[in-house]
Coordinates of N, CA and C in Angstrom, one line a residue:
X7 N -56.2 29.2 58.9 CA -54.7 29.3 59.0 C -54.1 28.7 57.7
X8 N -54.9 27.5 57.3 CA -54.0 27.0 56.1 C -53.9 27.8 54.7
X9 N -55.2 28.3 54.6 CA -55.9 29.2 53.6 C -54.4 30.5 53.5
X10 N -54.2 30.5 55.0 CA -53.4 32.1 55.0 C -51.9 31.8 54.2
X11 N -51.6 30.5 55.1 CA -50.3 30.3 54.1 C -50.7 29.7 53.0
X12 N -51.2 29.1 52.2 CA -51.6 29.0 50.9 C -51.5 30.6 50.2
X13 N -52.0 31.5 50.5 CA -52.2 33.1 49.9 C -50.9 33.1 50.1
X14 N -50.4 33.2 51.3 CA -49.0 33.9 51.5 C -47.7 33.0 50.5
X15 N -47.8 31.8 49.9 CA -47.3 31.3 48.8 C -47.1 31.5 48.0
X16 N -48.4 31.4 47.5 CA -49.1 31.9 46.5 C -48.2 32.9 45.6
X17 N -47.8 34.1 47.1 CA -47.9 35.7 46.5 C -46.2 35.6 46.5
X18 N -45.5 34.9 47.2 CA -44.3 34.8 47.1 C -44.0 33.9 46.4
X19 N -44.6 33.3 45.2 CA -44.4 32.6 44.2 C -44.4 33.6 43.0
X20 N -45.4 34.6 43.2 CA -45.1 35.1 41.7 C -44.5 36.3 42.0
X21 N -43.9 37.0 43.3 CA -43.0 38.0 43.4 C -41.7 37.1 43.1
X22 N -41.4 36.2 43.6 CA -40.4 35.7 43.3 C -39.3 35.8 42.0
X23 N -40.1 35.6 40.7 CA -39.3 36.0 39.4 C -38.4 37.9 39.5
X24 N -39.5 38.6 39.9 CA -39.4 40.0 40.1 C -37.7 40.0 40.4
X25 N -38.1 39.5 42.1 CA -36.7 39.8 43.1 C -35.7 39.1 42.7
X26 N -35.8 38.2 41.9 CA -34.5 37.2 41.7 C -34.0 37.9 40.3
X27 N -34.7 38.9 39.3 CA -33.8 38.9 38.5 C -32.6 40.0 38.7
X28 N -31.7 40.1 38.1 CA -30.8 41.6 38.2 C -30.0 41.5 37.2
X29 N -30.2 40.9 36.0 CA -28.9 40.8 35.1 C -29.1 42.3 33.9
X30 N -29.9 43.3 34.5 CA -29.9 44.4 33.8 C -28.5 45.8 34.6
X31 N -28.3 46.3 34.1 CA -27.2 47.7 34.5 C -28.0 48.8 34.0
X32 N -28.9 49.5 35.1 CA -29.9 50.9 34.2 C -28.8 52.0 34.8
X33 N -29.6 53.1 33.2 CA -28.5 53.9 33.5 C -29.5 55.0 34.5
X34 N -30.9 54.8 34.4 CA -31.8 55.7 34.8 C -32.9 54.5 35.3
X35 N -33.9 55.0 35.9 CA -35.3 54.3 36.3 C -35.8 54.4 35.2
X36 N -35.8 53.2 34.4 CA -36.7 52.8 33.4 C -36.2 52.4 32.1
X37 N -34.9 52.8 32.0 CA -33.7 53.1 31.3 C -33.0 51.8 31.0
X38 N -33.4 50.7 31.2 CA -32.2 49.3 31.4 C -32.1 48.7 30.4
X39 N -32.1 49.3 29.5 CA -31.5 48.4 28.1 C -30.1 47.9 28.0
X40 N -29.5 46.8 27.3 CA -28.0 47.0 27.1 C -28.2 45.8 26.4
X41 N -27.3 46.0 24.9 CA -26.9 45.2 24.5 C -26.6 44.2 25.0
X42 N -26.9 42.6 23.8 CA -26.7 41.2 24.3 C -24.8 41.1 24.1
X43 N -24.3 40.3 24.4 CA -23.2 40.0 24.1 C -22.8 40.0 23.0
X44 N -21.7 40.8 22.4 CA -21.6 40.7 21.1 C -21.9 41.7 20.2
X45 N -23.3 42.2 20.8 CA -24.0 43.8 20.3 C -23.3 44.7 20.1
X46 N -23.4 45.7 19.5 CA -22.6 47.0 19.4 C -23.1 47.8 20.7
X47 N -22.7 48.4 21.3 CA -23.5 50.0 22.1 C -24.1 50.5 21.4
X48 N -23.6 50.9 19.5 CA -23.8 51.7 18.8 C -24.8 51.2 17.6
X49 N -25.7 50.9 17.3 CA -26.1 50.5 16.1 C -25.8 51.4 14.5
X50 N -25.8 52.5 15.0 CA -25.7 53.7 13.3 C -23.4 53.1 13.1
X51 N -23.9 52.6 11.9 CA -22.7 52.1 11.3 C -22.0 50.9 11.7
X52 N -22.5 50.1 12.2 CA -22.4 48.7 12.3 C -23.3 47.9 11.5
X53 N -23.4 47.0 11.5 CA -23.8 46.1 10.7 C -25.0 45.4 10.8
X54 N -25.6 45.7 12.3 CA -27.0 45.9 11.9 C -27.8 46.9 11.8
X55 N -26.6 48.3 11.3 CA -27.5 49.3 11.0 C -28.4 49.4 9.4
X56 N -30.1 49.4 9.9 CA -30.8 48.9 8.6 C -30.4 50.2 7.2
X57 N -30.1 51.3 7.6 CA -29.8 52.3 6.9 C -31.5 52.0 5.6
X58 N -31.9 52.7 6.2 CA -33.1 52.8 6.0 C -33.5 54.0 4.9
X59 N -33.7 53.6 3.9 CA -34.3 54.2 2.5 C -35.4 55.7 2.5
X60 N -34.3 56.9 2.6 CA -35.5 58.3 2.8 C -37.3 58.0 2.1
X61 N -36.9 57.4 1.1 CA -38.2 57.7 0.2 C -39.3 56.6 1.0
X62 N -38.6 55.4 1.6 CA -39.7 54.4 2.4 C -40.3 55.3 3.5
X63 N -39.1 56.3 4.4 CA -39.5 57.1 5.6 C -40.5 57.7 5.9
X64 N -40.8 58.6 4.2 CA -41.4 59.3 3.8 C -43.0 58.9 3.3
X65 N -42.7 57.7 2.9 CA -44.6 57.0 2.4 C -45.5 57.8 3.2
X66 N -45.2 57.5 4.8 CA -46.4 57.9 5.6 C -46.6 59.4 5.6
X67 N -45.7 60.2 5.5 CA -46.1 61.3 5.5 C -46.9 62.1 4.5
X68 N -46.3 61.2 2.8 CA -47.0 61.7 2.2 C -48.3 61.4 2.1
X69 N -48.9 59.9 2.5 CA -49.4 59.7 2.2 C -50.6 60.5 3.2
X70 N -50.0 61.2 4.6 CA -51.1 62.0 5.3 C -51.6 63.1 4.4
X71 N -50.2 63.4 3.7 CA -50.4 65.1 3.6 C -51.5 64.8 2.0
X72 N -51.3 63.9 1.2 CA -52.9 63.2 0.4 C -53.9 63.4 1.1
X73 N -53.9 62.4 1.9 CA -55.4 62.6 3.1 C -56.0 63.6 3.6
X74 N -54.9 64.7 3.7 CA -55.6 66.3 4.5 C -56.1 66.7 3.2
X75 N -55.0 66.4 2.0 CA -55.8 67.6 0.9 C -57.5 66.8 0.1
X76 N -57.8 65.1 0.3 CA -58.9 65.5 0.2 C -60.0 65.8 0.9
X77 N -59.2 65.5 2.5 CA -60.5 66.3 3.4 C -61.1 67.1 3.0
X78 N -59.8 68.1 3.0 CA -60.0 69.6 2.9 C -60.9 70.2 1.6
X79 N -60.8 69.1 0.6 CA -61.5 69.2 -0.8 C -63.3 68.8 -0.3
X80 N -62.9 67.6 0.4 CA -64.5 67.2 1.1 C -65.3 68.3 2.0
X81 N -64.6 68.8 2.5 CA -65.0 69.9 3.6 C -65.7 71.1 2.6
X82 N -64.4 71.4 1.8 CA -65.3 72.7 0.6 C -66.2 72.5 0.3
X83 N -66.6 71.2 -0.4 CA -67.3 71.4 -1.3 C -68.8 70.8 -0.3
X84 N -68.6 70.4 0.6 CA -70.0 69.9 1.8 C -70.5 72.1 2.1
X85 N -69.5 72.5 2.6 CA -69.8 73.9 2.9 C -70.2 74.8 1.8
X86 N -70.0 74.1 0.7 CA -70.7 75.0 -1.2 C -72.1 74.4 -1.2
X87 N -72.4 72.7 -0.9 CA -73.5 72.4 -1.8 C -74.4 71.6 -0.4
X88 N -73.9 72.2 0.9 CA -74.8 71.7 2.2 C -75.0 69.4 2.1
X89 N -73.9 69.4 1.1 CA -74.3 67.8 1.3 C -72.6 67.3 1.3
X90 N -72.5 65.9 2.2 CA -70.9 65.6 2.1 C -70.7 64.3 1.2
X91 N -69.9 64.5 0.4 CA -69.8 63.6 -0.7 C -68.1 62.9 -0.2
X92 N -68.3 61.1 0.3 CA -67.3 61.0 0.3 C -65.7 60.6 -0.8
X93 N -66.5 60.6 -2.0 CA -65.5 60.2 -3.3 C -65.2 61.7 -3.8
X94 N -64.1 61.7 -3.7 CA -63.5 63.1 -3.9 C -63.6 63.3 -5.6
X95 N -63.7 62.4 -6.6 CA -63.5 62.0 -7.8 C -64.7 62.8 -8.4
X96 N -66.0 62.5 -7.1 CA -67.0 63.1 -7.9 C -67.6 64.9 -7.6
X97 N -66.5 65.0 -6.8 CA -66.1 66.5 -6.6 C -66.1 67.3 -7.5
X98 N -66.6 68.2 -8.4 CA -65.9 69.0 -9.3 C -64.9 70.1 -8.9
X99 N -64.3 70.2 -9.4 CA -63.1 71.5 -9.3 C -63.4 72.6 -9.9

């Protein structure tokens, strides 16, 4: 018996945080964001908008579309000479 309420404590000690909170307003199931006090609704043109630099945006992408072209260089030249060489440098063209 004592065991049981000990569990049964237990479990309504750590649901407890769950059910007591409510200081969110969702606008959907899963959805419950909202600005802190003070916050914009809007971030694009406020003043913590980072306005973020195209050419930084872009790093990653270039730097994939690098990566596919020396696959694609690795891949050729494994399919020309039956061996895979991973330094593209020592590829000839």
């Amino acid at each position: 018996m004592r065991t049981l309420i000990l569990a049964l404590g237990a479990t309504l000690a750590l649901a407890a945080p769950a059910l007591a909170y409510d200081g969110t307003k969702c606008k959907a199931p899963g959805n419950c964001w909202e600005p802190k006090p003070g916050f914009p609704e809007k971030i694009a043109g406020s003043k913590y908008d980072p306005k973020h630099d195209p050419k930084e945006l872009n790093k990653q992408a270039e730097s994939i579309k690098g990566m596919e072209e020396r696959n694609k260089k690795r891949i050729e030249n494994a399919k020309k000479t039956g061996k895979f060489e991973y330094d593209v440098a020592k590829i000839g063209n």
